[in-house]
mmCIF file of C-alpha atoms in Angstrom:
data_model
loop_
_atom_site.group_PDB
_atom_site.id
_atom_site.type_symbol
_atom_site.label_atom_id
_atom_site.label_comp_id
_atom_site.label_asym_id
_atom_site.label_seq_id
_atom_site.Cartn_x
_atom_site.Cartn_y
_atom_site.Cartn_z
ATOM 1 C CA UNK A 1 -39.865 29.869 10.902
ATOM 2 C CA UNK A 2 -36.459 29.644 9.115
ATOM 3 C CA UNK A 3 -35.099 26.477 8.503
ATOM 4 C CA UNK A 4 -31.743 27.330 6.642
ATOM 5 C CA UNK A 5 -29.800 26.744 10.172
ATOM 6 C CA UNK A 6 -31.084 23.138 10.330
ATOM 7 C CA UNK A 7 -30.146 22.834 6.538
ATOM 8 C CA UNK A 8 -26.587 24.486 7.087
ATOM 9 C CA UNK A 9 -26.205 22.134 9.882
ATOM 10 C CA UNK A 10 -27.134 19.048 8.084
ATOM 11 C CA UNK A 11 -24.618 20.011 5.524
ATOM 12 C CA UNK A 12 -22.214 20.152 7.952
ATOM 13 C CA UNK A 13 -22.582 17.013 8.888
ATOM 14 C CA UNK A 14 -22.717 15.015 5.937
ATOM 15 C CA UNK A 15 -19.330 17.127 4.659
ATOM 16 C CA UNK A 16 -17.236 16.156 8.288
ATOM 17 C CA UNK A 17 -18.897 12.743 7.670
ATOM 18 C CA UNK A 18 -17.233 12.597 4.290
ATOM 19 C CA UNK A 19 -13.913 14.378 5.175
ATOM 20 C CA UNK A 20 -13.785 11.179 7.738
ATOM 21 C CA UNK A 21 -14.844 8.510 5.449
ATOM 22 C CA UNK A 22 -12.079 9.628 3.411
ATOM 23 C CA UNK A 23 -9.311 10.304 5.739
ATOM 24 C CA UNK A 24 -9.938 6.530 6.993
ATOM 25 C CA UNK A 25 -10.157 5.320 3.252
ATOM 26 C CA UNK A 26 -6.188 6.743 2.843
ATOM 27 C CA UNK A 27 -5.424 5.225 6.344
ATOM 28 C CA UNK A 28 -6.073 1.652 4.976
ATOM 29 C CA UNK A 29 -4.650 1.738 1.410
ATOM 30 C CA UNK A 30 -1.428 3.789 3.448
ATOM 31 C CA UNK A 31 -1.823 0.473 5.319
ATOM 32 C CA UNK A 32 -1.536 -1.950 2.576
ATOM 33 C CA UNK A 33 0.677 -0.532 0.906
ATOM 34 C CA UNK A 34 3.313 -0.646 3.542
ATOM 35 C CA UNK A 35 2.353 -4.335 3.951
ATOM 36 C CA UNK A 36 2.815 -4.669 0.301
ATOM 37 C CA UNK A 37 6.079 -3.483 0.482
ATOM 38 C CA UNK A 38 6.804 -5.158 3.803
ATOM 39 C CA UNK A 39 5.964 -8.776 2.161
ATOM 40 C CA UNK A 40 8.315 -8.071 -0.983
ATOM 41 C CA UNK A 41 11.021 -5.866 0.601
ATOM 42 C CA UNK A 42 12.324 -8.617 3.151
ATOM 43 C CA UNK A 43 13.220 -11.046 0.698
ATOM 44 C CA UNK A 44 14.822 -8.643 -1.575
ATOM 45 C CA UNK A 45 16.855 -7.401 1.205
ATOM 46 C CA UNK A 46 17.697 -11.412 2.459
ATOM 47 C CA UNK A 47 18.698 -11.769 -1.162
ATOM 48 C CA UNK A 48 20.856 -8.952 -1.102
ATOM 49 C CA UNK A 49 22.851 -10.161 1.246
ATOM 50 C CA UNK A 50 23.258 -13.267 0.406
ATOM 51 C CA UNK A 51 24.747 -12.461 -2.891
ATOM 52 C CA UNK A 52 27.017 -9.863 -1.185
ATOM 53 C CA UNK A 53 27.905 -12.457 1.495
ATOM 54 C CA UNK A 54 28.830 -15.910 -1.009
ATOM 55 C CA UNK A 55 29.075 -16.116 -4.263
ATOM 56 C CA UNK A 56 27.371 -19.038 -4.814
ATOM 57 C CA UNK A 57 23.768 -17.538 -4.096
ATOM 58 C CA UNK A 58 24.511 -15.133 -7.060
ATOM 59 C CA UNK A 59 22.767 -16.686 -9.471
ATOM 60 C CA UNK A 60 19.816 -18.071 -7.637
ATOM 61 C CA UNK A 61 18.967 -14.795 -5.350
ATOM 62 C CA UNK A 62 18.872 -13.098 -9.078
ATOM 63 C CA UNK A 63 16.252 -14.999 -10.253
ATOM 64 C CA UNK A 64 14.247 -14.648 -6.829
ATOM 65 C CA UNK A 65 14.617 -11.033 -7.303
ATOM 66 C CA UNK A 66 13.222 -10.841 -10.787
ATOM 67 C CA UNK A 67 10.390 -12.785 -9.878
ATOM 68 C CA UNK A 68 9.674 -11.015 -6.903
ATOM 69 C CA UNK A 69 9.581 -7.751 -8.780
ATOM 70 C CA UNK A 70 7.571 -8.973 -11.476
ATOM 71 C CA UNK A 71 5.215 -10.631 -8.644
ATOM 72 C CA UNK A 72 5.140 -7.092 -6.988
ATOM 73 C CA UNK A 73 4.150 -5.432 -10.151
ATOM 74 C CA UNK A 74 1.270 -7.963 -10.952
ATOM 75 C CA UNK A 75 0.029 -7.346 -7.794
ATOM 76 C CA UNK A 76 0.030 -3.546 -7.766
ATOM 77 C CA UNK A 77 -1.737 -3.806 -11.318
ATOM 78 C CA UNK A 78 -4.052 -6.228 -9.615
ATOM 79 C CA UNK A 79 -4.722 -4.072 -6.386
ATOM 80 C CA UNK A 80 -5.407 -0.809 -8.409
ATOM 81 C CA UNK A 81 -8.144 -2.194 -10.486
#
């Protein structure tokens, strides 16, 4: 009786099983991080334009940005550990 076929098979298995585990493990953090930079790209980009559009919002759409980048960066620190 030879059971290396069985054992080849089972290995088979277990490797496809882990090929998918990690494929859908890159679909999710692909996933968040798109949402990540969904969430902190729109008000950049609302900011942008104000300051292009008046003057006035110069100052305050500045400060909005720099605390939106250093909120994105805490974050990313925060999500990697």
């Amino acid at each position: 009786m030879n059971l290396m076929p069985n054992a080849c098979h089972c290995t088979d298995i277990a490797n496809r099983n882990s090929v998918l585990i990690e494929a859908k493990n890159q679909e999710d953090q692909m996933k968040r991080e798109i949402h990540r930079r969904w969430i902190f790209g729109v008000p950049l980009g609302v900011g942008m334009l104000l300051t292009a559009s008046d003057g006035y919002w110069f100052p305050v759409t500045n400060l909005a940005g720099i605390a939106f980048i250093l909120l994105r960066s805490l974050l990313s620190k925060t999500f990697q550990e």
